Structures are given as structure tokens and as C-alpha cells.
XYZ file of C-alpha atoms in Angstrom:
784
model
C -87.371 121.677 106.578
C -85.984 125.081 105.610
C -84.064 125.243 108.858
C -82.374 121.976 107.855
C -81.541 123.413 104.421
C -79.861 126.398 106.044
C -77.988 124.206 108.536
C -76.583 121.970 105.768
C -75.833 125.023 103.616
C -73.935 126.648 106.467
C -71.870 123.478 106.996
C -70.957 123.301 103.301
C -69.969 126.959 103.284
C -67.719 126.512 106.341
C -66.210 123.299 104.952
C -65.068 124.889 101.670
C -63.373 128.027 102.975
C -61.399 129.017 99.872
C -64.420 128.649 97.602
C -66.574 130.610 100.049
C -63.959 133.353 100.426
C -63.682 133.931 96.678
C -67.453 133.885 96.226
C -68.202 136.166 99.156
C -65.419 138.567 98.150
C -66.622 138.784 94.553
C -70.251 139.290 95.487
C -69.387 141.724 98.305
C -67.245 143.925 96.062
C -69.949 143.805 93.385
C -72.690 144.691 95.856
C -70.630 147.416 97.536
C -69.819 148.982 94.161
C -73.465 148.869 93.100
C -74.649 150.286 96.439
C -72.232 153.236 96.213
C -73.270 154.003 92.651
C -76.980 153.636 93.428
C -76.623 155.957 96.436
C -75.145 158.557 94.083
C -77.878 157.947 91.474
C -80.585 158.214 94.144
C -79.048 161.466 95.401
C -78.962 162.999 91.924
C -82.568 162.030 91.169
C -84.018 163.231 94.469
C -83.220 166.955 94.219
C -85.902 169.283 95.624
C -88.263 166.428 96.505
C -88.129 167.362 100.193
C -90.445 170.317 99.567
C -94.010 169.613 100.675
C -95.450 171.021 97.442
C -92.667 169.827 95.147
C -95.106 168.273 92.661
C -97.016 171.554 92.347
C -93.981 173.865 92.127
C -92.502 174.921 88.782
C -89.885 177.350 87.556
C -90.746 179.504 84.551
C -88.142 179.509 81.764
C -88.184 181.260 78.405
C -86.988 180.321 74.927
C -86.318 183.401 72.825
C -84.755 182.448 69.494
C -83.013 179.375 70.950
C -81.756 181.517 73.838
C -83.219 179.493 76.710
C -83.019 181.568 79.867
C -83.930 180.885 83.488
C -84.792 184.517 84.271
C -87.936 186.549 83.672
C -89.283 190.102 83.962
C -90.142 191.573 87.342
C -93.808 192.061 86.479
C -94.415 188.555 85.234
C -95.249 186.596 88.447
C -98.080 188.912 89.495
C -99.371 189.013 85.926
C -99.430 185.224 85.699
C -101.182 184.799 89.041
C -103.874 187.246 88.020
C -104.479 185.738 84.570
C -104.115 181.979 85.154
C -106.481 180.452 87.742
C -104.352 177.314 88.283
C -101.492 179.419 89.685
C -101.973 179.579 93.449
C -98.797 181.427 94.439
C -95.630 182.926 92.971
C -92.223 184.047 94.168
C -89.356 185.985 92.590
C -85.699 185.479 93.398
C -82.816 187.763 92.495
C -79.229 186.564 92.785
C -76.511 189.208 92.853
C -72.789 188.597 92.662
C -71.857 189.116 96.318
C -72.358 191.209 99.435
C -70.088 192.205 102.297
C -71.459 191.371 105.753
C -69.952 192.616 108.997
C -70.501 192.058 112.718
C -68.053 194.057 114.854
C -64.600 193.090 113.559
C -65.843 190.048 111.651
C -66.133 190.884 107.971
C -66.786 188.413 105.141
C -67.720 188.643 101.494
C -70.613 186.253 100.848
C -71.692 185.007 97.425
C -74.663 182.809 98.326
C -77.178 185.640 98.734
C -80.708 185.960 97.313
C -83.422 188.583 97.400
C -86.886 187.020 97.646
C -90.552 187.929 97.902
C -92.345 187.312 101.243
C -94.018 184.226 99.713
C -90.631 182.445 99.608
C -91.290 180.305 102.707
C -94.860 179.620 101.575
C -93.664 177.877 98.430
C -90.391 176.351 99.606
C -90.175 174.197 102.744
C -86.767 175.210 104.040
C -86.923 174.535 107.772
C -87.080 177.694 109.880
C -85.591 176.812 113.279
C -86.006 180.312 114.737
C -88.359 183.099 113.769
C -91.829 183.390 112.244
C -92.180 182.115 108.676
C -95.189 184.358 108.038
C -93.377 187.612 108.842
C -89.672 186.775 108.395
C -89.394 188.618 105.056
C -91.825 191.447 105.779
C -89.257 193.873 107.207
C -87.371 195.876 104.614
C -84.273 195.694 106.848
C -84.684 192.021 107.749
C -82.617 189.010 106.724
C -82.893 185.235 106.935
C -79.643 183.391 107.622
C -78.720 179.719 107.884
C -77.496 178.018 111.045
C -73.954 177.960 109.664
C -74.030 181.732 109.177
C -75.547 182.260 112.633
C -72.643 180.336 114.140
C -70.114 182.086 111.891
C -71.193 185.614 112.850
C -72.743 185.208 116.315
C -71.233 182.029 117.763
C -73.501 180.350 120.297
C -75.652 183.458 120.891
C -79.254 183.623 119.731
C -79.053 185.329 116.330
C -82.661 186.565 116.267
C -82.725 190.349 116.591
C -78.975 190.671 116.031
C -77.754 193.175 113.445
C -75.269 192.923 110.585
C -73.836 195.711 108.489
C -74.170 195.124 104.747
C -71.739 196.555 102.167
C -70.278 198.973 104.741
C -73.597 200.784 104.761
C -76.953 200.145 106.367
C -77.639 197.658 109.149
C -79.997 194.720 108.780
C -81.668 192.620 111.476
C -81.837 188.836 111.635
C -85.543 187.908 111.523
C -85.135 184.171 111.084
C -82.626 181.326 111.198
C -82.989 178.523 108.677
C -81.658 175.010 109.008
C -78.635 174.511 106.775
C -79.809 174.095 103.209
C -80.005 170.425 102.121
C -77.418 169.444 99.549
C -80.285 168.096 97.432
C -81.631 171.567 96.686
C -80.967 173.435 93.450
C -81.207 176.632 95.523
C -78.044 176.977 97.593
C -77.867 180.074 99.771
C -76.751 181.442 103.134
C -78.719 184.702 103.199
C -82.228 185.664 102.064
C -82.903 189.402 101.910
C -86.411 190.798 101.305
C -87.176 191.941 97.766
C -88.503 195.160 99.280
C -84.890 196.052 100.212
C -84.147 196.833 96.549
C -87.645 197.929 95.532
C -86.628 201.599 95.459
C -83.325 201.158 93.627
C -84.172 198.507 91.015
C -85.669 200.070 87.898
C -87.214 196.693 87.079
C -89.143 196.664 90.355
C -89.978 200.365 90.266
C -91.463 200.099 86.762
C -92.776 196.545 87.154
C -91.106 195.913 83.807
C -91.907 193.127 81.322
C -88.941 193.647 79.001
C -85.910 193.185 81.270
C -85.086 189.615 82.312
C -83.445 189.544 85.746
C -85.579 187.467 88.128
C -86.005 183.743 88.724
C -89.744 183.057 88.771
C -91.409 180.139 90.551
C -95.102 179.296 90.495
C -97.106 177.009 92.745
C -100.077 175.354 91.076
C -103.333 174.324 92.667
C -103.402 170.707 93.863
C -106.242 170.021 91.441
C -103.805 170.536 88.555
C -102.826 167.160 87.064
C -99.567 167.478 85.075
C -100.568 165.492 81.999
C -98.747 166.368 78.752
C -101.882 168.109 77.500
C -102.323 170.099 80.729
C -98.657 171.173 80.767
C -98.830 172.164 77.112
C -101.881 174.341 77.841
C -100.145 175.876 80.880
C -97.100 176.751 78.758
C -99.361 178.281 76.113
C -101.198 180.321 78.754
C -97.929 181.670 80.205
C -96.733 182.587 76.703
C -100.076 184.261 75.949
C -99.888 186.406 79.088
C -96.332 187.493 78.240
C -97.245 188.418 74.659
C -100.118 190.547 75.903
C -97.472 192.767 77.506
C -94.656 192.343 74.948
C -96.329 191.533 71.610
C -93.237 192.208 69.478
C -90.946 189.652 71.107
C -90.822 186.088 69.834
C -90.735 183.965 72.959
C -92.090 180.642 74.136
C -92.496 179.898 77.827
C -92.228 176.613 79.687
C -93.093 175.558 83.225
C -90.207 173.426 84.475
C -90.884 171.110 87.468
C -88.460 171.994 90.255
C -87.739 168.277 90.710
C -86.283 168.179 87.188
C -84.158 171.341 87.360
C -81.001 169.687 88.696
C -80.730 167.106 85.918
C -81.892 169.413 83.126
C -79.314 171.181 80.942
C -78.370 174.537 82.436
C -80.216 177.430 80.827
C -78.683 180.827 80.173
C -78.248 182.926 83.342
C -78.996 179.817 85.384
C -77.990 178.969 88.918
C -74.828 176.845 89.290
C -74.642 173.218 90.348
C -76.542 171.357 87.652
C -76.088 167.612 87.373
C -76.008 165.571 84.193
C -78.793 163.092 83.467
C -76.554 161.299 80.985
C -74.003 160.555 83.708
C -76.788 159.331 86.001
C -77.985 156.901 83.331
C -74.447 155.758 82.542
C -73.595 155.003 86.159
C -76.938 153.300 86.777
C -76.154 150.946 83.888
C -72.622 150.448 85.257
C -74.090 149.508 88.669
C -76.391 146.919 87.082
C -73.559 145.493 84.989
C -71.232 145.242 87.978
C -73.906 143.314 89.886
C -74.493 141.041 86.886
C -70.758 140.443 86.520
C -70.598 139.512 90.219
C -73.450 137.037 89.694
C -71.699 135.568 86.659
C -68.580 135.201 88.776
C -70.616 133.202 91.317
C -72.121 130.984 88.594
C -68.754 130.201 87.083
C -67.254 129.278 90.439
C -70.280 127.137 91.292
C -70.140 125.223 88.015
C -66.375 124.848 88.455
C -67.093 122.927 91.668
C -69.854 120.832 90.133
C -67.704 117.756 89.544
C -66.480 117.819 93.157
C -70.075 117.760 94.404
C -71.271 115.147 91.919
C -71.010 112.212 94.348
C -72.814 114.220 97.041
C -75.703 114.745 94.616
C -75.664 111.096 93.580
C -75.797 109.841 97.177
C -78.611 112.250 98.065
C -80.654 111.047 95.112
C -80.016 107.378 95.964
C -81.379 107.856 99.509
C -84.518 109.539 98.179
C -83.832 113.221 97.549
C -85.841 114.621 94.670
C -84.640 117.350 92.334
C -86.786 120.062 93.936
C -85.228 119.393 97.332
C -81.738 119.600 95.866
C -82.553 122.863 94.094
C -83.812 124.339 97.367
C -80.681 123.088 99.129
C -78.310 124.696 96.635
C -80.371 127.904 96.533
C -80.137 128.028 100.331
C -76.332 127.959 100.000
C -76.476 130.672 97.350
C -78.743 132.891 99.454
C -76.611 132.365 102.543
C -73.483 133.392 100.627
C -75.394 136.348 99.199
C -76.425 137.619 102.647
C -72.908 137.063 104.016
C -71.722 139.111 101.033
C -74.271 141.829 101.817
C -72.959 142.121 105.379
C -69.394 142.452 104.087
C -70.587 144.868 101.373
C -72.220 147.107 103.979
C -68.983 147.136 105.974
C -67.068 148.088 102.808
C -69.600 150.829 102.021
C -69.396 152.281 105.535
C -65.590 152.275 105.388
C -65.266 153.774 101.916
C -68.295 156.099 101.808
C -66.276 159.087 103.152
C -63.663 158.519 100.433
C -66.369 158.151 97.785
C -67.996 161.381 98.998
C -64.698 163.207 98.513
C -64.362 161.671 95.060
C -67.912 162.568 94.009
C -68.072 165.839 95.974
C -71.316 164.721 97.613
C -72.662 164.123 101.090
C -74.115 160.633 100.661
C -75.354 158.650 103.644
C -76.607 155.107 104.102
C -79.859 155.066 106.060
C -81.448 152.212 108.000
C -84.492 152.526 105.766
C -82.289 151.373 102.876
C -81.582 148.004 104.545
C -84.885 146.562 103.313
C -84.053 147.511 99.731
C -80.523 146.153 100.123
C -81.883 142.884 101.525
C -84.032 142.677 98.411
C -80.908 143.164 96.289
C -79.179 140.375 98.236
C -82.184 138.089 97.722
C -82.283 138.904 94.012
C -78.519 138.403 93.703
C -78.644 135.074 95.541
C -81.482 133.744 93.393
C -80.026 135.073 90.124
C -76.549 133.698 90.749
C -77.685 130.444 92.364
C -80.520 129.208 90.180
C -78.366 128.109 87.235
C -75.784 126.133 89.280
C -78.662 124.646 91.314
C -80.360 123.381 88.163
C -77.100 121.933 86.852
C -76.095 120.206 90.099
C -79.548 118.801 90.757
C -79.630 117.359 87.249
C -76.689 114.946 87.712
C -77.609 111.305 87.179
C -76.667 109.182 90.240
C -75.612 106.122 88.202
C -73.017 108.064 86.233
C -71.546 110.003 89.124
C -71.311 106.991 91.445
C -69.501 105.054 88.704
C -66.828 107.762 88.753
C -67.633 109.380 85.418
C -65.668 112.622 85.368
C -67.129 113.794 82.072
C -70.048 115.519 83.740
C -72.072 118.110 81.891
C -71.186 121.097 84.081
C -73.946 123.095 82.465
C -74.799 124.101 78.927
C -71.582 125.057 77.112
C -73.217 127.801 75.055
C -74.798 129.378 78.140
C -71.585 129.197 80.148
C -69.540 130.688 77.322
C -72.209 133.355 76.960
C -71.644 134.348 80.572
C -67.927 134.689 79.944
C -68.552 136.755 76.810
C -70.796 139.099 78.809
C -67.958 139.570 81.310
C -65.502 140.380 78.543
C -67.976 142.741 76.851
C -68.475 144.672 80.096
C -64.725 144.785 80.738
C -63.879 145.980 77.230
C -66.645 148.608 77.157
C -65.520 149.968 80.528
C -61.876 149.992 79.448
C -62.697 151.859 76.241
C -64.933 154.276 78.142
C -62.194 154.975 80.674
C -59.679 155.791 77.933
C -62.103 158.034 76.023
C -63.153 159.999 79.120
C -59.471 160.521 79.962
C -58.691 161.661 76.406
C -61.603 164.122 76.363
C -60.508 165.644 79.658
C -56.980 165.971 78.293
C -58.432 167.612 75.193
C -60.331 170.101 77.361
C -57.246 170.905 79.420
C -55.001 171.359 76.399
C -57.422 172.701 73.776
C -56.786 176.082 72.219
C -59.578 178.295 73.542
C -58.562 181.177 71.323
C -56.882 183.045 74.184
C -54.023 182.430 76.604
C -55.474 181.405 79.978
C -52.146 181.094 81.798
C -50.926 183.530 84.485
C -54.179 185.504 84.541
C -55.016 186.801 88.028
C -58.167 188.806 88.605
C -59.868 190.742 91.389
C -63.504 191.888 91.548
C -64.112 195.617 91.292
C -66.383 196.079 94.280
C -66.887 198.379 97.228
C -65.027 201.663 96.886
C -63.212 200.411 93.783
C -66.460 200.785 91.831
C -66.173 204.562 92.178
C -62.380 204.702 91.790
C -61.873 203.124 88.385
C -59.441 205.835 87.227
C -57.406 205.590 90.432
C -57.365 201.810 90.086
C -56.082 202.035 86.514
C -53.370 204.486 87.546
C -52.248 202.243 90.415
C -52.158 199.198 88.144
C -50.140 201.034 85.487
C -47.564 202.321 87.976
C -46.614 198.890 89.310
C -44.530 196.740 86.928
C -46.146 193.571 88.289
C -49.662 194.770 87.383
C -49.054 197.026 84.387
C -50.252 194.408 81.882
C -53.926 194.582 82.832
C -57.432 194.991 81.446
C -60.784 195.812 83.038
C -63.694 193.707 81.807
C -67.400 193.543 82.605
C -67.537 189.731 82.620
C -65.054 186.896 82.712
C -64.622 185.491 79.193
C -65.245 181.907 80.259
C -69.035 181.876 80.643
C -70.597 185.111 79.417
C -74.253 184.950 80.383
C -75.547 188.331 79.214
C -77.370 188.542 75.917
C -78.810 191.414 73.894
C -81.739 191.438 71.491
C -81.482 195.168 70.812
C -78.715 194.912 68.202
C -78.991 196.584 64.802
C -76.660 196.461 61.812
C -76.751 197.405 58.165
C -78.916 195.020 56.148
C -80.446 193.222 59.128
C -83.644 191.317 58.358
C -86.371 193.105 60.377
C -88.022 189.745 61.106
C -84.839 188.255 62.532
C -84.802 187.831 66.309
C -81.479 186.878 67.788
C -79.799 187.159 71.172
C -76.139 188.218 70.954
C -73.765 188.089 73.947
C -71.786 191.246 74.645
C -68.912 192.205 76.882
C -67.332 195.441 78.045
C -63.533 195.545 77.859
C -60.779 198.120 78.281
C -58.033 198.998 75.821
C -55.589 196.200 76.667
C -58.062 193.314 76.399
C -56.693 191.606 73.282
C -53.109 192.098 74.487
C -53.690 190.652 77.967
C -55.661 187.670 76.671
C -53.517 187.377 73.528
C -56.520 187.257 71.220
C -55.745 187.551 67.521
C -57.115 190.683 65.811
C -57.868 189.594 62.233
C -58.749 192.983 60.773
C -58.740 196.551 62.036
C -57.760 197.235 65.606
C -58.822 196.814 69.209
C -59.804 199.693 71.508
C -57.142 202.330 72.043
C -56.652 205.429 74.181
C -55.457 207.174 71.013
C -59.035 207.216 69.691
C -62.466 208.044 71.027
C -63.899 204.534 71.040
C -66.739 205.058 73.505
C -69.326 204.115 70.874
C -67.270 201.785 68.689
C -67.370 197.996 68.616
C -65.188 194.969 68.000
C -66.903 191.748 66.870
C -65.826 188.127 66.436
C -65.844 185.991 63.283
C -69.163 184.333 64.119
C -70.824 187.739 64.521
C -69.427 188.743 61.122
C -71.107 185.720 59.520
C -74.396 186.343 61.339
C -74.479 189.931 60.087
C -73.909 188.845 56.486
C -70.504 190.491 56.264
C -66.992 189.256 55.605
C -63.879 189.804 57.671
C -62.568 192.098 54.929
C -65.612 194.368 54.532
C -66.895 194.550 58.131
C -64.675 197.468 59.165
C -66.460 200.793 59.304
C -69.933 199.272 59.095
C -72.502 200.875 61.451
C -73.635 198.919 64.501
C -76.032 199.724 67.334
C -76.133 197.979 70.715
C -78.816 198.817 73.290
C -79.340 202.219 71.720
C -75.638 203.105 71.472
C -74.729 203.670 67.817
C -71.210 203.390 66.489
C -69.126 201.497 63.985
C -67.139 198.289 63.779
C -63.436 199.036 64.228
C -62.067 195.499 64.482
C -62.698 191.788 63.944
C -61.149 189.293 66.355
C -60.655 185.586 65.921
C -63.309 183.409 67.545
C -62.538 182.240 71.065
C -64.449 180.056 73.528
C -66.196 182.365 75.981
C -68.569 179.640 77.166
C -67.994 176.019 78.240
C -66.638 173.778 75.518
C -69.957 171.895 75.429
C -71.385 174.908 73.583
C -70.592 176.187 70.105
C -68.940 179.570 69.767
C -71.605 182.280 69.526
C -71.519 185.788 68.046
C -69.879 188.287 70.396
C -69.828 192.072 70.495
C -67.162 193.918 72.487
C -67.721 197.480 73.617
C -65.583 199.839 75.659
C -66.095 198.995 79.330
C -67.990 201.648 81.287
C -69.104 199.729 84.354
C -66.114 197.907 85.856
C -66.481 194.265 86.773
C -63.051 192.662 87.091
C -59.451 193.791 86.847
C -57.432 191.067 85.124
C -53.634 191.094 85.298
C -51.262 189.045 83.165
C -48.417 188.186 85.521
C -44.969 187.240 84.327
C -43.914 183.594 84.803
C -42.426 183.233 88.275
C -43.793 186.544 89.559
C -47.333 185.491 90.454
C -46.764 185.951 94.185
C -45.391 189.455 93.638
C -48.393 190.281 91.441
C -50.818 189.128 94.148
C -49.024 191.215 96.788
C -49.164 194.249 94.500
C -52.911 193.757 93.952
C -53.434 193.368 97.690
C -51.649 196.671 98.366
C -53.770 198.427 95.744
C -56.929 197.036 97.341
C -55.742 198.100 100.808
C -55.039 201.630 99.573
C -58.175 202.164 97.485
C -60.683 199.756 99.027
C -59.700 199.342 102.699
C -63.176 198.418 103.921
C -63.383 195.348 101.674
C -61.377 192.153 102.212
C -58.922 191.359 99.450
C -59.910 188.435 97.215
C -58.341 187.157 94.015
C -58.723 184.206 91.657
C -56.942 182.537 88.754
C -58.751 182.256 85.445
C -57.266 178.867 84.572
C -58.598 177.438 87.853
C -62.060 178.785 87.057
C -61.878 177.099 83.673
C -60.884 173.812 85.302
C -63.820 174.114 87.716
C -66.202 174.374 84.769
C -65.421 170.748 83.992
C -65.516 169.518 87.560
C -68.413 167.216 86.717
C -66.450 165.572 83.916
C -63.399 165.204 86.172
C -65.502 163.563 88.882
C -67.097 161.286 86.316
C -63.661 160.240 85.105
C -62.477 159.356 88.626
C -65.648 157.431 89.473
C -65.614 155.682 86.098
C -61.983 154.653 86.573
C -62.666 153.291 90.061
C -65.630 151.154 89.104
C -64.009 150.003 85.875
C -61.145 148.571 87.937
C -63.591 146.923 90.354
C -65.652 145.444 87.507
C -62.510 144.018 85.916
C -61.419 142.625 89.302
C -64.763 140.864 89.740
C -64.619 139.574 86.159
C -61.170 138.182 86.847
C -62.546 136.151 89.750
C -65.130 134.689 87.391
C -62.486 133.852 84.818
C -60.438 132.219 87.517
C -63.429 130.048 88.378
C -63.934 129.080 84.752
C -60.271 128.174 84.334
C -60.531 125.968 87.420
C -63.617 124.295 85.952
C -61.925 123.787 82.586
C -58.727 122.408 84.121
C -60.705 119.986 86.297
C -62.914 118.857 83.419
C -59.958 118.160 81.142
C -57.707 116.484 83.724
C -57.685 113.076 82.029
C -57.501 114.584 78.540
C -54.408 116.539 79.572
C -52.871 113.365 81.021
C -53.505 111.411 77.827
C -52.093 114.175 75.627
C -48.944 114.393 77.765
C -48.471 110.631 77.557
C -48.771 110.938 73.782
C -46.020 113.569 73.734
C -47.741 116.926 74.133
C -45.550 119.592 75.727
C -46.624 122.020 78.442
C -46.837 124.795 75.814
C -49.081 122.576 73.675
C -51.395 122.055 76.658
C -51.433 125.778 77.507
C -52.234 126.613 73.878
C -55.040 124.058 73.879
C -56.654 125.438 77.027
C -56.268 129.144 76.184
C -57.557 128.921 72.607
C -61.126 128.793 73.850
C -60.653 131.880 75.991
C -59.072 133.749 73.103
C -62.029 132.863 70.890
C -64.439 134.170 73.515
C -62.474 137.427 73.772
C -62.675 137.936 70.007
C -66.440 137.411 70.074
C -66.693 139.866 72.968
C -64.614 142.399 71.010
C -67.006 142.174 68.052
C -69.929 142.881 70.405
C -68.211 145.454 72.631
C -66.811 147.770 69.954
C -70.187 148.771 68.396
C -71.658 149.258 71.888
C -68.653 151.394 72.846
C -68.831 153.483 69.678
C -72.537 154.143 70.219
C -72.063 155.145 73.863
C -68.941 157.214 73.194
C -70.539 159.144 70.346
C -73.619 159.946 72.428
C -71.423 161.265 75.240
C -69.087 163.243 72.989
C -72.088 164.813 71.243
C -72.732 166.745 74.468
C -69.531 168.702 73.679
C -69.512 171.136 70.773
C -65.770 170.442 70.495
C -64.293 167.101 71.374
C -61.377 164.793 70.817
C -61.206 162.572 67.749
C -61.149 158.924 68.757
C -58.873 156.834 66.568
C -58.937 153.077 66.157
C -56.021 152.710 68.542
C -58.402 152.847 71.500
C -60.411 149.969 70.051
C -57.255 147.894 69.702
C -55.540 148.646 73.013
C -58.604 147.976 75.190
C -59.312 144.480 73.772
C -55.618 143.598 73.993
C -55.615 144.747 77.617
C -58.710 142.638 78.329
C -57.048 139.656 76.667
C -53.878 140.157 78.711
C -55.942 140.334 81.912
C -57.753 137.150 80.901
C -54.516 135.290 80.177
C -52.986 136.394 83.472
C -56.142 135.373 85.330
C -56.461 131.897 83.851
C -52.729 131.357 83.508
C -52.184 130.067 87.057
C -54.818 127.319 86.945
C -53.977 126.296 83.380
C -50.242 126.187 84.074
C -50.873 124.144 87.212
C -53.036 121.685 85.266
C -50.498 121.448 82.442
C -47.674 120.570 84.879
C -49.517 117.764 86.714
C -47.842 114.361 86.355
C -49.963 112.389 83.832
C -49.698 109.265 86.010
C -51.453 111.116 88.854
C -54.140 112.624 86.596
C -54.925 109.267 84.944
C -55.179 107.489 88.317
C -57.817 109.937 89.663
C -61.220 108.333 90.356
């Protein structure tokens, strides 16, 4: 029986090629779009799940006066393991800025380097393709490298036992080669050095300190631990209790963060890069569902548009004995067949466009054979969802009416059918508004006044021999006209991650605990960055400013001062006592998602970065001058440079990717909606054929007919606008709330988007309606 259903369904599909093409295309594009989005969603939600003990592994984070940090003291892991029975194992990680590695003439500066305890490979299941996991990190001069690094430094040779020189100093030996790190890991590295390598030079490790926060701490719990809310709350309390036993004066609350949730959790202070955004994941998941629903609505509209053409077929089948259930199964068979044809085309589209989508999303997504079962389920669901309504309508035709040639067939419930169209318009309008708002926010970010001039700022890291030649570096910079406008800073003022609790000022509440970011700068800082000094002065070689400070407006407010009376007030930072010599205007030194925090500037004593303000048009000359200085003073280190404005742009890479993806799928959703509207216009034109003929005989013009047929669509658009605008406002506000500073959205957006949707609707239905309006009334009245 079912074989017969499929055979008849296949014949009907082949017979009506144009109808089948439109349906298959709409469903295929909808499915392909949903598959691509769901692959991205699945990727984002599956971070760190490849570890064998992922469910038992947690990262310890601390909240000290709303300063949520991902780092902990060196002595904490061992202390926790000793005091809390549920903790089975611990590991510390330390991430430094960069190291120079060398093999013969090959020399590269590498940034993806960690120091780790020997328990690293016991907790994390990164595949070790060569070496012994139990002893790989035991040697103080050992190193684990990835396959990519093995190929980069040693080619096709076996890397085990090979040596590399690190930072132009000691040699280290490769003790293990790891498989390349999966992209779905929040830990991204190329080198793992043993923690013992810095045990004799790190004061934190030497003193097993509990007051200096510099290490990422991971704990592995016993398998008997069940992570209920109550159990996790007790674990957090136990960790906090252990910390306060060692540091009773500090107000801090600890939390155990599942490693599987790190990627989609908001980035903490001093966190590792590469966090995702759970809000974007939820948004795109909803978009995927809506696109699939819109594709199904498109199918329904086209199917009901054809209902009158299939009326006689239904009537004849019922006359010769077909019951309604058989007809429903027959029409569902057609729907399912179209759905699976669409799935095949969708998979072809996905395979063709997945590389492009990966470039767009900056991911490495793949479609696996194991996903075919899930995709077949989606095709089955899509076929049933989109086919059940037309099947019920078609099977409900009365044979007497259709065989008598009655063209005024029901074609489905009018309210339900109009509801489907409204849903399409709502989705289209919401996506259009969302696209405009995302674009405007990105423009706001690009053009917003950060409080300093980010243009033409070139910087180089002060590393290698430059660290000991700061005076020579300053002299060389001053002597070259292309580099004379420079400053030396401890951190880049775009995401300052350091914070200090040891800050004292006159009148401070002794019970107040606050973490204040600080930054070391040289004398030309405010000039190079063009930061406005509101009162007093910046650092100057004309004065002894080694223990003086400059603070921003927010720091002035925190300290209970005013801009006018702050000058000369005493201030102490990390034991260094001095006075406030200047107040600068607030500027954004963290991503724009965060509010401006208090900031203390001190005279730079430790290097960091040399930042040069190049003249417009002389950037290339500035870079060449910096390269010569590096060659003269730091010949053993490769020359590297960066632009501050590019770093700022990279901070909002996630938002830029979201905008591109959102734009793409908004266009596809509108395209699919247009196919559905086309189907509805065909249905409407067919249903009103005789009415149009009569009206034309009675003197109606083509414009009168067009007005008659488009009024209904216009009404549906207006209803959709009323529904879409509140939904858009709610979604937009929730997204913009993630930014401390964001664009103001005027009502223009909520006018332009609906008008655009209306224009798209008119263009879509215009062809069928115009064709129906121009039919000779004699022909239309003679039909059937």
C-alpha cells in the first residue's frame, strides 16, 4: 500500500515540475540554512566535552568585590586537595605573554605557551601521539609540543628527544608530541612547559603564596560527586572557607565553574581569550527554527494555492471509494517525498557553502555521517509539519461540489492561512530590524569616542634584550623623527587586566574592598594618546614623579574627591606612597561592553610596549625605523609590530561575525518568505478569477483590481508590524544591554524595516496579481 502511495506521489511530483521546483528550492534553502546554523550552535555548545572527565572537571574562579577573576594563588590547588575530600586531582596553569623558540636558524616568537603541573595530562585528555603521558612533564627542561609545532621546527623528523633553545638562553628537550588541539577547547596552546621550570624564579611558587593571583586552577572531582545545586553550593563554600583560612582579611567568594560552561560564560578578569557568547547562540538557534518554520509555511501556502487544481482529482478518488485517511496518507507521502528531495539538495548546498560559512564564522565546522540520522529526522518533521495542513484541506473536498465545477472551494481556513502569512512577515520584519540595529551598533563601536585617539598608533613589545636597554631604546626613539612621538607603557590601554586591592587614599573607608586597575606609563603618554588632562599635569622629566600618580575621573569619584580638590592628595599603590599630580578625562581602557572603571597611572618602571604615534602617510617609514632600532638593540629577537586600531577592531570580532551571519540568514529567510507569498498570491488570483472577470465587465480598471487584491496583503503587513515591533524592541534591548555604551535606536528603524517588508511583499505578489488583473474577462468567465 505504502509503496503505491510513494509511486503515485512520485508521479505527481514529476508531472508538476514548476510547483515541485519552487517547493524543493524553498525547503532546501530553509533546511540548508538551519543545518549551517545548527552546526555552529552545536559547535559552540560542545566545547571541552571531548575530555574523558569533563563532567568532573571544574575551573576555580574568584569574586572579590565584583572583580571576578579566573586566576588564583599558587598555593591554593594543593590546599584545596588536602582540605576537601571530593577533590581528586588539581592542576595549575600559567600563561605568559610569549617566548622565543629556536632550532638552528629557525626562530619564532610563540604566544600560545603554558606552564603546567605534571598532572596536566591526568586531568585533560589531549591526545599524546608520541611520548609518555606519565613522565612527559617531569623533566625540568622538558616541553610538550603539538604536531603543528613539530612539523614547523623539525619537519618530518621524529621530534622526541630534539632540543629547542628558549629565549636565546637554555635548551629544552621535546618529551612529548600532542595531537593538534581541538578547536572546541577553551585551552589553545602550542607548547606546554613544566611548572618546575619556573619554580626557582617565581616568587609565588617559591613562597607557595596565597595572596598573589597568577595561576589558572583546575580541580577534578571524584566520580561520586553529583553536581546538584546544593552540592555545588557546598563545594563553593568549602573552597571559600579554605581560602579564608589562609587570607582571613580578604573579602572573596569562590566558585567552581564546569569546564564545559567556560566558553559560553562571560569572560572573567585575566581570562583566556576566545570566549563565545551564549546570547548569540540562543539568537541563532531561534533564527534557525524560524527559518525552518518559514520554509514550512512556504510549502503550505504553495500547496493550498494548488488545491483548486487538484479538486477534481480528489473528487474522482472519493467517488471510486477512497476514504479521507487514504487521501491524507497520499498527500503526506508527496510532502515527505518533497521533503527528502529537499534534504538531499540541502546537503549538497551545505557541502558547497560550508567552507565559505567557516570563513564567515571563523570556525572549522564539519558535517559528519552520524548527523545524517538527525537530519533525516528534521526532514521527516519538516515533511509532516508542512504537509499535514494541506493534506487535511485537500482530503476534505466534497466530491459533489468539485465535480460540478464549483471553483469557490474552501482552500483552508482563512484565519489560519492569514496567520501563516503574518508569521512570515513578523519573522521578516524582526530580522530586518535586527540586521539594521546590529549594523548601527558596530558603526557606533567603530566611530565612538574612546577618550583617546587610536589612529596611527604603532607599537612593539619590549622583549629580549630591549628589556634591559630601556634607556637606549628611548634615546633611539627620540633621535629618529619618525619615532620621536612615543611613550612606553606597561599594558595596552584597550583591555587592562591588572587590578590592585592595595590602594590607600585620604579618607578611605577601612571596610571598603575594591580592585582598581593600574597602568605604568612614561612622560609622553597623554600626548601620544591625546588624552585630555582636566586638572594638574601628566608625568614630566622636569619633575621627580617616580612616586606620583595620575588618576581618572571615575577614580576621583570613588575616592570621594572632586576634580578641583584631588591635586596634591596623598595616594599609596602597592606600598608606594606619593601624591596625585593630575586628573585625566575618562577613557575606555576595556571593551565597550564594560563601564569605565577607576584607573591609576604611575610612572612606568618595567617596560611593556613602546607605542609610536606616526604622522599620516609616514607609517611605512615609522615601521622601518622601529625595525632598525630592534635590529640594533635586540638583534636576537625577530621584529614584530602591531597597530592599536586593529587590536581594537579584533576585540569586536564576535560582533562583526554575528553581523555577517545575521545578514546572510536574514536575506535567506526573506527569500524563503517571498516564495511563500508568491504561492499565496497565486492561490488568491486563482480563487478570485471569476470575481475579477465580473468586476472588469462591470468597468473595474486594472488598477482597481490590483488595489483590491493587494489590500489584504497590506492589512496583514500592518498586523505583522504591530506584533513584530514589540518583539524587536525586547530583543534589541536585551542585546544592547550587554554593552555598557551603545547606540540610541530611533523610531526610523521601526519605520524603514516594515516599509521594506511591504515593498518586498508587493514586488513578490505583484507578478501574479498583475497577470490575473490583465486576463481577458471573457476567458476567465468561460473557465470550468
